[in-house]
mmCIF file of C-alpha atoms in Angstrom:
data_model
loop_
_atom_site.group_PDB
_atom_site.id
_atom_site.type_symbol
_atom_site.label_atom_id
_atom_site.label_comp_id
_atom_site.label_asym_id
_atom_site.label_seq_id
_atom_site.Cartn_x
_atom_site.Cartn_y
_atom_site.Cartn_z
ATOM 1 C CA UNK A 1 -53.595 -15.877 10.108
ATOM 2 C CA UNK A 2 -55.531 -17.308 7.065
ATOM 3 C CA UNK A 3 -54.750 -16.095 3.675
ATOM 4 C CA UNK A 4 -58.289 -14.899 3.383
ATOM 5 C CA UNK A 5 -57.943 -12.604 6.883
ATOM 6 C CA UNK A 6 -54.533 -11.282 5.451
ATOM 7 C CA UNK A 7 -55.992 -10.375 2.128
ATOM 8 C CA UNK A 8 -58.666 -8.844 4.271
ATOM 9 C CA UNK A 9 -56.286 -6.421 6.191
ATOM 10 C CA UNK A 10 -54.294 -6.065 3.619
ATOM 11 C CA UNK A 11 -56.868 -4.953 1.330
ATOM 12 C CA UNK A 12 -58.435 -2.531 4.452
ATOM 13 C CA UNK A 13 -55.323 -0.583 4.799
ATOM 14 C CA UNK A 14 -55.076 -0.021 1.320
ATOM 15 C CA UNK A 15 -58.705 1.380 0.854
ATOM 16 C CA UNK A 16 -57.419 3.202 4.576
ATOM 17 C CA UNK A 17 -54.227 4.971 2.772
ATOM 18 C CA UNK A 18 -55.827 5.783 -0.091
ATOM 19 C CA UNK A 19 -58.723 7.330 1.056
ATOM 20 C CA UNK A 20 -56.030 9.624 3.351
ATOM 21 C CA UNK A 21 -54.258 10.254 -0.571
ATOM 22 C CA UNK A 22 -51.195 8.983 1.323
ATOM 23 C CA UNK A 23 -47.673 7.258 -0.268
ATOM 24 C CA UNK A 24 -47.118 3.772 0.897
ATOM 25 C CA UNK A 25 -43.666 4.905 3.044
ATOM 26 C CA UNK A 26 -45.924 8.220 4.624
ATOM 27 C CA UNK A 27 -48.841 6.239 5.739
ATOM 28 C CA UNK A 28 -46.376 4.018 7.297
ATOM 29 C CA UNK A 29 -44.267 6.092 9.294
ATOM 30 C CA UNK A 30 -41.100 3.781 9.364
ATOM 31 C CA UNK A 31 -42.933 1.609 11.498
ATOM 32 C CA UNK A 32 -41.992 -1.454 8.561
ATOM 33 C CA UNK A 33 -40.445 -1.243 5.546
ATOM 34 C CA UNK A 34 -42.186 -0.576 1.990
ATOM 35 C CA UNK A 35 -41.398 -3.472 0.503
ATOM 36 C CA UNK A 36 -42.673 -5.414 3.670
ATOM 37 C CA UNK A 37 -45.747 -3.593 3.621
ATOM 38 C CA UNK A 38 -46.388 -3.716 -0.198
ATOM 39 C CA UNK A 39 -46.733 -7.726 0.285
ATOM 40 C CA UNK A 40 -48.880 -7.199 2.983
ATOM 41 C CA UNK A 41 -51.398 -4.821 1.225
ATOM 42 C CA UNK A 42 -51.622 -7.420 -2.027
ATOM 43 C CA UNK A 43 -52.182 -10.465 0.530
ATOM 44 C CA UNK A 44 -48.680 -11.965 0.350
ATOM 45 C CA UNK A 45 -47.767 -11.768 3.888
ATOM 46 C CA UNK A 46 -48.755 -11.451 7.370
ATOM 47 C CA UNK A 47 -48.252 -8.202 9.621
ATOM 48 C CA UNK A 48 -47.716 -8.514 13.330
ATOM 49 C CA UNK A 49 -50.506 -7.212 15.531
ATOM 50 C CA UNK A 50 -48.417 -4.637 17.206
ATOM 51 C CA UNK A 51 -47.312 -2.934 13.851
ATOM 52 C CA UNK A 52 -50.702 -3.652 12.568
ATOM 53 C CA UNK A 53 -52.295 -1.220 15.523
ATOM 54 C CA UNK A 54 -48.924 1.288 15.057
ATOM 55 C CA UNK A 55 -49.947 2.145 11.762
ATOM 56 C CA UNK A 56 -53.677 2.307 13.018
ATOM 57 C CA UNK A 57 -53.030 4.349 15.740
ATOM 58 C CA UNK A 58 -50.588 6.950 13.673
ATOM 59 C CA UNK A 59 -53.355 7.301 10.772
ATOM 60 C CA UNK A 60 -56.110 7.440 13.241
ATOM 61 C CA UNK A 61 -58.017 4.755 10.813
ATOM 62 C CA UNK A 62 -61.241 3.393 13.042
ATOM 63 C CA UNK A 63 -61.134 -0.533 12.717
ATOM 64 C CA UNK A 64 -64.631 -0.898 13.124
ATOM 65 C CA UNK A 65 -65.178 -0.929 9.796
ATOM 66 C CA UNK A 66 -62.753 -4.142 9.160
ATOM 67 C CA UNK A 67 -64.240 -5.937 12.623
ATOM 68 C CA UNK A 68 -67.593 -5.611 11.097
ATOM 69 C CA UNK A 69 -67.937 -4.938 7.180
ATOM 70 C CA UNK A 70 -71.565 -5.091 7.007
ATOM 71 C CA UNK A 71 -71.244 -1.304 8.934
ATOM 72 C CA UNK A 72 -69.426 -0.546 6.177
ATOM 73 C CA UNK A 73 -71.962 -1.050 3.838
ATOM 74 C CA UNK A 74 -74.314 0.599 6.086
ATOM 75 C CA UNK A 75 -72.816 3.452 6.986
ATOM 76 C CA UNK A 76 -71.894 4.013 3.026
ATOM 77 C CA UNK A 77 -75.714 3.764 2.138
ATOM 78 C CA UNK A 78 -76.787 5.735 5.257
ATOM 79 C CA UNK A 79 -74.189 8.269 4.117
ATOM 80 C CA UNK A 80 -75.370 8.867 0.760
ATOM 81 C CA UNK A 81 -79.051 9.175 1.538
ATOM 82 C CA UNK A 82 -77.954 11.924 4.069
ATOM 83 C CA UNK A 83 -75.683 13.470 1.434
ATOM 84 C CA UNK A 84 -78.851 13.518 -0.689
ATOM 85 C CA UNK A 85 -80.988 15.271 1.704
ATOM 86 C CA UNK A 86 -78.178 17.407 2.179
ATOM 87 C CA UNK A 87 -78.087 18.195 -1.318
ATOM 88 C CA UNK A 88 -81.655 18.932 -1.257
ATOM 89 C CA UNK A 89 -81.865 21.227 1.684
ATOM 90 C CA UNK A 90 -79.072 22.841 0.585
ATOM 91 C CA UNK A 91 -80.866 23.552 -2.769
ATOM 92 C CA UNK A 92 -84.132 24.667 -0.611
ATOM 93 C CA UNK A 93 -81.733 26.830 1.323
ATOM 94 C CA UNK A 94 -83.130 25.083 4.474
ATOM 95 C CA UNK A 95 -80.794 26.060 7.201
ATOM 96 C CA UNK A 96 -82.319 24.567 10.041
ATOM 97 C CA UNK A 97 -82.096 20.846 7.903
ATOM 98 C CA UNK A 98 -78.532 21.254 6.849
ATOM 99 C CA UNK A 99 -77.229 22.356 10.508
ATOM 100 C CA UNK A 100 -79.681 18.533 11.756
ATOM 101 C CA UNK A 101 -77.890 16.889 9.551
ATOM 102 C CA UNK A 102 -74.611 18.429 10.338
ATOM 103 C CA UNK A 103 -75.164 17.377 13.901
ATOM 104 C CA UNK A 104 -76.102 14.147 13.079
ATOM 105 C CA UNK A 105 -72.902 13.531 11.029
ATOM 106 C CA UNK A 106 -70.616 14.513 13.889
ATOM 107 C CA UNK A 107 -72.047 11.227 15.666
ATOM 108 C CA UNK A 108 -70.640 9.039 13.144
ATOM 109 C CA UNK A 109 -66.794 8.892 12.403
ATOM 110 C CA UNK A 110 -67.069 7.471 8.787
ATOM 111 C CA UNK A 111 -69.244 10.725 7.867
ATOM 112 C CA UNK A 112 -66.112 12.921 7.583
ATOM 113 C CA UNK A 113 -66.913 13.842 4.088
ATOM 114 C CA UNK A 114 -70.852 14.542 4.871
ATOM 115 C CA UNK A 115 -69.405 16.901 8.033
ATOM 116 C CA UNK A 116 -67.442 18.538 5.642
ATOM 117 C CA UNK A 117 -70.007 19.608 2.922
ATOM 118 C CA UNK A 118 -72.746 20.411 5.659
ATOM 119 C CA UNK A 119 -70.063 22.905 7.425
ATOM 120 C CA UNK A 120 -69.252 24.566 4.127
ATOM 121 C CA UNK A 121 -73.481 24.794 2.723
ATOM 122 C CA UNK A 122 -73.670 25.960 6.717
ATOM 123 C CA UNK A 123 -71.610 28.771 5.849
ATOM 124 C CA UNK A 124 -72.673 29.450 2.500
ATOM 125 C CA UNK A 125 -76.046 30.017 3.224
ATOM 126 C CA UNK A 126 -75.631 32.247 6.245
ATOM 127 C CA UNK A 127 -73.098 34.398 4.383
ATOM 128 C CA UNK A 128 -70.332 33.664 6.713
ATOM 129 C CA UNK A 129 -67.064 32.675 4.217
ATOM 130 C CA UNK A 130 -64.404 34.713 5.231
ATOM 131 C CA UNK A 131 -62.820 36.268 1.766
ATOM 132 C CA UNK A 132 -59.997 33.799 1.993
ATOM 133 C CA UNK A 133 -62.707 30.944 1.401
ATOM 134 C CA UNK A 134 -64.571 32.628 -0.948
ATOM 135 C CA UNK A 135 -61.563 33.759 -3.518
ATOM 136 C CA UNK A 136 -60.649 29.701 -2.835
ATOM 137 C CA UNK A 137 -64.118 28.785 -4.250
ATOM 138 C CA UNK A 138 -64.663 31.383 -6.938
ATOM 139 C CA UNK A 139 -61.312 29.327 -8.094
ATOM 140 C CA UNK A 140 -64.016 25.978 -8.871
ATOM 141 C CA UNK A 141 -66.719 27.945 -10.609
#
């Protein structure tokens, strides 16, 4: 593997843990060693396929994103302009918009954050936090 592709993967993984808020030894799962992995994520060394896809598979992390990186890019820009009409119909208390765009986001594996925000403005608007939810966000206000 080049240095550039290992920098690459190693550099994917890390944006991968961090994004799940994950320690270096959880996101791993024993499947290699700390230390090992700590030279992988800062480009240093290589990491064989099959512990490559173990730590994949056990974090659920889509590798589409590091097979194609322009997606990435896409999907981030197509994400925020949906999180901005999201915002927006959300503000016009437009149901019928935010449960579209809800729908649309469950097509798309990268829009975890944009399915999250349309279920909760989904609720919100038709009334439907249970109290539990509701004493959780009066807690952010």
């Amino acid at each position: 593997m080049e240095t550039m592709e290992r920098t690459e993967i190693g550099k994917f993984l890390y944006q991968e843990r961090k994004k799940r808020h994950l320690t270096q030894k959880n996101f791993l799962g024993g499947i290699v060693s700390v230390s090992q992995y700590s030279r992988v994520e800062s480009g240093e060394q290589d990491l064989r396929t099959s512990e490559f896809f173990k730590i994949v598979q056990l974090n659920h992390i889509n590798i589409t994103n590091l097979l194609n990186p322009n997606d990435q890019r896409d999907n981030k820009e197509l994400e925020d302009k949906k999180l901005n009409e999201l915002a927006i119909a959300f503000y016009e208390r437009d149901l019928d918009k935010i449960k579209q765009i809800k729908d649309e986001s469950k097509k798309n594996d990268a829009f975890t954050t944009l399915l999250l925000d349309a279920t909760l403005m989904e609720k919100i608007l038709e009334n439907n936090l249970d109290a539990n939810c509701n004493n959780k966000l009066n807690t952010f206000s």
